[in-house]
Amino acid sequence: MTTRREQKQESRAAIITAASKLFRERGVDNVSVAEVMDAAGMTHGGFPRHFASKLDLVGEALRRAADETGGSAASPVPFEEFAATYLSAAHRDHPGTGCVFAALGPEVSRGPAETRHVLADKIERQIAEFGDTPQQRAEAISRWATLIGTLILARLAEPDALSDEIIAAGRRAVGLAD
Amino acid sequence: MTTRREQKQESRAAIITAASKLFRERGVDNVSVAEVMDAAGMTHGGFPRHFASKLDLVGEALRRAADETGGSAASPVPFEEFAATYLSAAHRDHPGTGCVFAALGPEVSRGPAETRHVLADKIERQIAEFGDTPQQRAEAISRWATLIGTLILARLAEPDALSDEIIAAGRRAVGLAD
DNA sequence: TGTACATCAGTGAACGCGCGTTCACTGATGTAC
DNA sequence: TGTACATCAGTGAACGCGCGTTCACTGATGTAC
């Protein structure tokens, strides 16, 4: 038996899940609160029971999206596996379930501090896991940057063959076999 | 003596210049036509004499921004010089005059085909200049991607020391001395 | 256990506001003769 | 060269429309006794 409190938490989680996907697919500014609520199976009038504002929701949605990436600190995904999934046609073609930095990085960096901090925190935690020596960190940072930049170029490029060539170039650069 | 036709072309150029800067600084959706026209020294009512729609202006502004990058095909900037300028605190802190891919890549890739093609064309032309062999192209593509990804992470990261570390890591990765 | 009342998640309608677009107007430039 | 008319870049005001937000209301859940 689910209590009223639990049901509310489930609704809240459904809203965040829907927002996290829609924002990455279409951009924060191009998704209305009404669309998010609809995707979560509700009407938009219920929104303020869960969030103080759209900005508040954006923060939670970014946190969710950021936390989906790279496994947990307890069980990190090996880099090769991570990169092979990251630089793939599937990831390129499905931003809604993909990397939040490649999907929303620039617009979040221009936005309010409140939401920028969410991604800044993720970057800080991620880099902290990269290693202790400056060399380890530097190498891991630049590999990560290569993944992000490659995906962004691949999503823009036309025709498909060029986009595929970009992904292949990225895979080579981070040490994956073809 | 400037003719009326020349004056109009100058106005048009001023609008595109202002838009190109403002869009990169704050995002296409967060800059109104009125703001662009104001920055160009006019009121917004004159806008339709120059552009069929905001989308039309966005296309021109992206083309302008893309063409500013990397020198001309006739006199390309050497990679080391390009990268040293690209991965700098100045570029990180002034997106309005910087790389259009790092500033607007993701949102343009989600947008209408009309504007996406502008950046896709630039990517195609740029990669064509990278060389003839697949190896040359692949290496140049991945270096370019590293620049873009590094700048995006550096613009998001906090505190400043971490952002600087990210830039330094990118510089090392593309072969620049510290 | 039952009853009466309180709470509040979610509904549906309405509100301002900002933005892209449209348009009548003006006055300087350009053209025809 | 001069004059009368046409053009049209730019102005300023107004228009719809979509969006974030607000709010009275409802009815199921929760609480008090």
CSV table of C-alpha atoms in Angstrom, one decimal, chain B:
chain,number,residue,atom,x,y,z
B,1,MET,CA,29.6,59.5,-50.6
B,2,THR,CA,27.6,56.5,-49.6
B,3,THR,CA,24.5,55.6,-51.5
B,4,ARG,CA,21.3,54.5,-50.0
B,5,ARG,CA,22.1,50.9,-51.1
B,6,GLU,CA,25.4,50.9,-49.4
B,7,GLN,CA,23.9,52.3,-46.2
B,8,LYS,CA,21.4,49.5,-46.1
B,9,GLN,CA,24.2,46.9,-46.6
B,10,GLU,CA,26.1,48.5,-43.7
B,11,SER,CA,23.0,48.3,-41.5
B,12,ARG,CA,22.6,44.7,-42.4
B,13,ALA,CA,26.2,44.0,-41.6
B,14,ALA,CA,25.9,45.8,-38.3
B,15,ILE,CA,22.8,43.7,-37.4
B,16,ILE,CA,24.6,40.4,-38.3
B,17,THR,CA,27.7,41.5,-36.3
B,18,ALA,CA,25.7,42.3,-33.3
B,19,ALA,CA,23.6,39.1,-33.5
B,20,SER,CA,26.7,37.0,-34.0
B,21,LYS,CA,28.2,38.3,-30.8
B,22,LEU,CA,25.0,38.4,-28.7
B,23,PHE,CA,23.9,34.9,-29.7
B,24,ARG,CA,27.3,33.4,-28.7
B,25,GLU,CA,27.3,35.3,-25.5
B,26,ARG,CA,23.8,34.5,-24.3
B,27,GLY,CA,22.3,31.9,-26.6
B,28,VAL,CA,20.0,32.3,-29.6
B,29,ASP,CA,16.8,31.9,-27.6
B,30,ASN,CA,17.9,34.4,-24.9
B,31,VAL,CA,18.5,37.3,-27.2
B,32,SER,CA,15.5,39.1,-28.7
B,33,VAL,CA,15.3,40.7,-32.2
B,34,ALA,CA,14.8,44.0,-30.4
B,35,GLU,CA,18.0,43.6,-28.4
B,36,VAL,CA,20.0,42.8,-31.6
B,37,MET,CA,18.5,45.8,-33.4
B,38,ASP,CA,19.3,48.0,-30.4
B,39,ALA,CA,22.9,46.8,-30.3
B,40,ALA,CA,23.1,47.6,-34.0
B,41,GLY,CA,21.8,51.1,-33.3
B,42,MET,CA,18.3,50.8,-34.6
B,43,THR,CA,14.8,50.1,-33.4
B,44,HIS,CA,13.3,46.7,-33.9
B,45,GLY,CA,10.7,47.9,-36.4
B,46,GLY,CA,13.3,48.0,-39.2
B,47,PHE,CA,14.2,44.4,-38.8
B,48,PRO,CA,12.0,43.0,-41.6
B,49,ARG,CA,13.6,45.2,-44.2
B,50,HIS,CA,16.8,43.1,-43.7
B,51,PHE,CA,15.6,39.6,-42.8
B,52,ALA,CA,12.6,37.4,-43.5
B,53,SER,CA,12.6,36.2,-39.9
B,54,LYS,CA,14.7,35.7,-36.8
B,55,LEU,CA,15.6,32.2,-38.1
B,56,ASP,CA,17.0,33.9,-41.2
B,57,LEU,CA,19.1,36.2,-39.1
B,58,VAL,CA,20.3,33.3,-37.0
B,59,GLY,CA,21.6,31.6,-40.1
B,60,GLU,CA,23.5,34.6,-41.2
B,61,ALA,CA,24.9,35.2,-37.7
B,62,LEU,CA,26.1,31.6,-37.5
B,63,ARG,CA,27.7,31.8,-40.9
B,64,ARG,CA,29.6,35.0,-39.9
B,65,ALA,CA,30.7,33.4,-36.6
B,66,ALA,CA,31.8,30.3,-38.3
B,67,ASP,CA,33.8,32.2,-41.0
B,68,GLU,CA,35.7,34.1,-38.3
B,69,THR,CA,37.3,30.8,-37.1
B,70,GLY,CA,40.6,29.4,-38.1
B,71,GLY,CA,41.7,31.9,-40.7
B,72,SER,CA,40.8,31.7,-44.4
B,73,ALA,CA,41.5,28.7,-46.6
B,74,ALA,CA,44.0,30.8,-48.4
B,75,SER,CA,46.0,31.7,-45.3
B,76,PRO,CA,45.3,29.2,-42.6
B,77,VAL,CA,46.5,29.8,-39.1
B,78,PRO,CA,49.0,27.2,-38.0
B,79,PHE,CA,47.5,24.8,-35.5
B,80,GLU,CA,49.8,25.6,-32.6
B,81,GLU,CA,48.9,29.3,-32.9
B,82,PHE,CA,45.3,28.5,-33.2
B,83,ALA,CA,45.2,26.1,-30.3
B,84,ALA,CA,47.2,28.5,-28.0
B,85,THR,CA,44.6,31.2,-28.6
B,86,TYR,CA,41.7,28.8,-28.4
B,87,LEU,CA,42.7,27.2,-25.1
B,88,SER,CA,43.1,30.4,-23.1
B,89,ALA,CA,41.4,32.2,-20.3
B,90,ALA,CA,40.6,35.0,-22.6
B,91,HIS,CA,38.7,32.7,-25.0
B,92,ARG,CA,36.9,31.0,-22.1
B,93,ASP,CA,35.8,34.3,-20.7
B,94,HIS,CA,34.7,35.9,-24.0
B,95,PRO,CA,32.4,33.6,-25.8
B,96,GLY,CA,30.9,36.4,-27.8
B,97,THR,CA,34.0,36.6,-30.1
B,98,GLY,CA,34.9,33.0,-29.8
B,99,CYS,CA,34.3,29.6,-31.2
B,100,VAL,CA,30.7,29.1,-32.4
B,101,PHE,CA,30.8,25.4,-31.9
B,102,ALA,CA,31.7,25.6,-28.2
B,103,ALA,CA,29.2,28.4,-27.7
B,104,LEU,CA,26.2,27.2,-29.7
B,105,GLY,CA,27.0,23.7,-31.1
B,106,PRO,CA,24.5,21.6,-29.1
B,107,GLU,CA,21.6,24.0,-29.4
B,108,VAL,CA,22.1,24.4,-33.2
B,109,SER,CA,22.3,20.7,-33.6
B,110,ARG,CA,18.8,20.4,-32.1
B,111,GLY,CA,17.5,23.3,-34.1
B,112,PRO,CA,16.0,23.6,-37.6
B,113,ALA,CA,17.8,22.1,-40.6
B,114,GLU,CA,18.3,25.6,-42.1
B,115,THR,CA,20.6,26.8,-39.3
B,116,ARG,CA,22.2,23.4,-38.6
B,117,HIS,CA,23.4,23.2,-42.2
B,118,VAL,CA,25.4,26.4,-41.7
B,119,LEU,CA,27.6,24.8,-39.1
B,120,ALA,CA,27.5,21.4,-40.8
B,121,ASP,CA,28.9,23.1,-43.9
B,122,LYS,CA,31.7,24.7,-41.9
B,123,ILE,CA,32.6,21.4,-40.4
B,124,GLU,CA,32.8,19.8,-43.8
B,125,ARG,CA,35.0,22.6,-45.2
B,126,GLN,CA,37.2,22.6,-42.2
B,127,ILE,CA,37.8,18.8,-42.3
B,128,ALA,CA,38.5,19.0,-46.0
B,129,GLU,CA,41.4,21.3,-45.2
B,130,PHE,CA,42.7,19.0,-42.6
B,131,GLY,CA,44.5,16.8,-45.1
B,132,ASP,CA,44.0,14.1,-47.7
B,133,THR,CA,44.9,10.9,-45.9
B,134,PRO,CA,42.4,9.3,-43.4
B,135,GLN,CA,45.1,9.5,-40.7
B,136,GLN,CA,45.7,13.2,-41.1
B,137,ARG,CA,42.0,13.9,-41.0
B,138,ALA,CA,41.4,11.7,-38.0
B,139,GLU,CA,44.2,13.3,-36.0
B,140,ALA,CA,43.1,16.8,-36.9
B,141,ILE,CA,39.4,16.0,-36.1
B,142,SER,CA,40.2,14.6,-32.7
B,143,ARG,CA,42.4,17.6,-31.8
B,144,TRP,CA,39.7,19.9,-32.9
B,145,ALA,CA,37.2,18.0,-30.8
B,146,THR,CA,39.5,18.1,-27.8
B,147,LEU,CA,39.7,21.9,-28.1
B,148,ILE,CA,35.9,22.2,-28.2
B,149,GLY,CA,35.3,19.8,-25.3
B,150,THR,CA,38.0,21.4,-23.2
B,151,LEU,CA,36.6,24.9,-23.6
B,152,ILE,CA,33.0,23.7,-22.7
B,153,LEU,CA,34.2,22.0,-19.6
B,154,ALA,CA,36.4,25.0,-18.6
B,155,ARG,CA,33.4,27.3,-19.0
B,156,LEU,CA,31.3,25.2,-16.7
B,157,ALA,CA,33.9,24.3,-14.1
B,158,GLU,CA,34.3,25.9,-10.7
B,159,PRO,CA,36.3,27.0,-8.9
B,160,ASP,CA,38.6,29.0,-11.2
B,161,ALA,CA,41.6,26.8,-10.3
B,162,LEU,CA,39.8,23.8,-11.6
B,163,SER,CA,38.8,25.6,-14.8
B,164,ASP,CA,42.5,26.6,-15.3
B,165,GLU,CA,43.5,23.0,-14.7
B,166,ILE,CA,41.1,21.9,-17.4
B,167,ILE,CA,42.6,24.4,-19.9
B,168,ALA,CA,46.1,23.3,-19.0
B,169,ALA,CA,45.2,19.6,-19.5
B,170,GLY,CA,43.8,20.5,-23.0
B,171,ARG,CA,46.9,22.4,-23.9
B,172,ARG,CA,49.1,19.5,-23.0
B,173,ALA,CA,46.9,17.1,-24.9
B,174,VAL,CA,47.2,19.0,-28.1
B,175,GLY,CA,51.0,19.4,-27.8
B,176,LEU,CA,51.4,22.9,-26.4
B,177,ALA,CA,54.1,23.7,-23.9
B,178,ASP,CA,52.8,24.8,-20.5
